[in-house]
Every structure is written in structure tokens, then in C-alpha cells.
XYZ file of C-alpha atoms in Angstrom:
145
model
C -12.878 -10.673 -31.034
C -13.194 -13.012 -33.989
C -11.720 -16.145 -32.411
C -12.415 -19.610 -33.750
C -12.342 -22.738 -31.588
C -10.336 -25.585 -33.154
C -9.938 -29.104 -31.786
C -6.853 -31.144 -32.657
C -4.515 -33.725 -31.221
C -1.087 -32.957 -29.804
C 1.939 -32.960 -32.131
C -0.182 -32.589 -35.247
C 2.228 -30.887 -37.690
C -0.410 -29.114 -39.794
C -1.612 -26.925 -36.898
C -0.352 -23.384 -36.335
C 1.612 -24.137 -33.139
C -0.392 -22.003 -30.698
C -0.546 -24.760 -28.100
C 3.206 -25.341 -28.336
C 3.891 -21.619 -27.869
C 1.591 -21.525 -24.839
C 3.215 -24.629 -23.351
C 6.693 -23.153 -23.912
C 5.635 -19.897 -22.210
C 4.174 -21.780 -19.248
C 7.319 -23.905 -18.994
C 9.532 -20.800 -18.916
C 7.307 -19.182 -16.291
C 7.395 -22.273 -14.065
C 11.174 -22.589 -14.407
C 11.562 -18.976 -13.257
C 9.188 -19.369 -10.314
C 10.437 -22.747 -9.147
C 14.188 -21.986 -9.582
C 15.372 -22.669 -6.007
C 12.177 -24.274 -4.688
C 12.093 -27.524 -6.660
C 10.834 -29.555 -3.711
C 7.926 -27.189 -3.042
C 6.885 -26.355 -6.592
C 3.219 -26.973 -5.740
C 3.204 -23.758 -3.688
C 4.035 -21.602 -6.727
C 1.342 -23.012 -9.036
C -1.361 -20.522 -7.928
C 1.110 -17.676 -8.526
C 1.968 -19.066 -11.962
C -1.708 -19.354 -12.908
C -2.446 -15.807 -11.764
C 0.631 -14.416 -13.531
C -0.117 -16.171 -16.803
C -3.825 -15.273 -16.754
C -3.019 -11.592 -16.216
C -0.109 -11.106 -18.628
C -0.819 -9.312 -21.899
C -0.440 -11.441 -25.020
C 1.381 -9.695 -27.876
C -0.853 -11.106 -30.604
C -4.213 -10.289 -28.979
C -3.214 -7.239 -26.930
C -5.299 -8.694 -24.072
C -4.761 -10.985 -21.132
C -6.175 -14.537 -21.260
C -8.527 -13.466 -18.446
C -9.847 -10.595 -20.610
C -10.356 -12.913 -23.583
C -12.445 -15.326 -21.502
C -14.390 -12.903 -19.274
C -14.373 -9.644 -21.238
C -12.757 -7.452 -18.561
C -9.372 -7.135 -16.866
C -8.903 -8.613 -13.417
C -6.054 -6.171 -12.677
C -7.475 -2.756 -13.488
C -5.122 0.207 -13.275
C -6.144 3.095 -11.091
C -8.006 6.079 -12.388
C -8.423 9.342 -10.552
C -10.317 7.539 -7.770
C -7.293 6.875 -5.552
C -8.068 7.992 -2.014
C -5.781 8.400 0.957
C -5.877 5.195 2.987
C -6.504 2.925 -0.038
C -4.290 -0.117 -0.515
C -2.312 -0.352 -3.749
C 0.331 -2.480 -5.432
C 3.335 -0.553 -6.752
C 5.190 -1.358 -9.965
C 8.900 -1.838 -9.336
C 11.010 -0.450 -12.172
C 14.748 -1.158 -12.472
C 15.557 2.555 -12.748
C 14.309 3.120 -9.178
C 17.030 0.866 -7.766
C 20.845 0.960 -7.797
C 22.116 -0.960 -10.878
C 23.325 -4.065 -9.031
C 20.382 -4.474 -6.651
C 17.545 -5.071 -9.161
C 17.486 -8.651 -10.432
C 15.950 -9.771 -13.726
C 13.581 -12.228 -12.039
C 12.604 -9.861 -9.236
C 8.891 -9.280 -8.717
C 7.407 -6.574 -10.929
C 4.921 -5.460 -8.283
C 5.013 -5.217 -4.503
C 2.442 -4.526 -1.847
C -0.140 -3.940 -0.729
C 0.866 -0.534 0.596
C -1.240 2.346 1.851
C -1.703 5.625 -0.021
C -0.779 8.377 2.444
C -1.076 11.534 0.337
C -2.014 12.797 -3.138
C 0.469 15.179 -4.774
C -1.103 16.921 -7.757
C -3.088 15.104 -10.406
C -1.020 11.977 -10.905
C 1.523 11.598 -8.080
C 0.943 9.780 -4.805
C 2.953 9.203 -1.642
C 2.921 5.540 -0.646
C 3.809 4.169 2.787
C 6.686 1.804 1.944
C 8.825 -0.236 4.349
C 12.062 1.515 5.333
C 14.244 -1.250 3.853
C 12.964 -0.617 0.295
C 15.402 2.254 -0.133
C 13.457 3.938 -2.956
C 11.361 7.083 -3.256
C 7.899 6.987 -1.678
C 6.387 9.044 -4.526
C 4.791 7.091 -7.385
C 3.068 8.063 -10.621
C -0.523 6.857 -11.048
C 0.668 4.589 -13.901
C 2.799 2.640 -11.412
C -0.093 1.883 -9.053
C -2.723 -0.858 -9.167
C -5.708 -1.170 -6.846
C -5.410 -4.011 -4.360
């Protein structure tokens, strides 16, 4: 990948600011996750670590996990989805009524069971009744659990 390891002290003005950008991103993530749970913020730290490690960086085009280990921890599904498999579904705002989808709502939900394959790239997923959205998902919106 062509990365170069550099050691430096904090607040050193001649550096390129990568650490500060990372710290700002982590701070924003923690503020979003902790929001109403300030007294139990220790319970969201594993979620924050997982989320940060598996989010794609704009400059590298990879997740931090991929940079370190060479492969993605959250692989998207190929054509190997079988009925009965458990998947996570991507929740898009356009699937919900305009007022019901919040900005800080989870981007994925699950695990849910695949109940049927419709064609080459559409699947019926067994969702809870209170979701109120279509049970048919495109392969791009599914992730193996």
C-alpha cells in the first residue's frame, strides 16, 4: 500500500495532522453513540471500536481493519446466499416514511433469516412485523452475519 510509519509527539505543528483527524473522528463517533447514555459510556466502547475499524476511509479507500490485516472483516455477500442463512440488512432512509428515519439511526439491522431467493439479486428476508418496510432486499443491501 506504500505506507510509511512515522513517530512523533502530540501537538507537533510540523506533522500532517493525521492523528488529529483520527482523534476528531473518534470523538464525533463517541459523542453520537454516547448521546443519552453518558453514565454507561463504557458499554458503547466495543461498538465504537468495531464501527471505526470497519468504516471506509476516504483517503485510503479501505477500512483500518483492511489496512492492518489485508482483508475486510465485513464482506458483502456474493451469489452464495442460501435460504436459512443469517444476514444483516442495510437500512436506507428511502425505505422509511420521511419523519421516521433519524440521522443517527443504525445503518444495519439483524441478524435476520433469508427465507427465499427471488431472481439473481433479490432476497426475501424474515423481518419483525414492527419494521414496517418491504421484506425484499437487493444483494447489495445484505451482509453475511
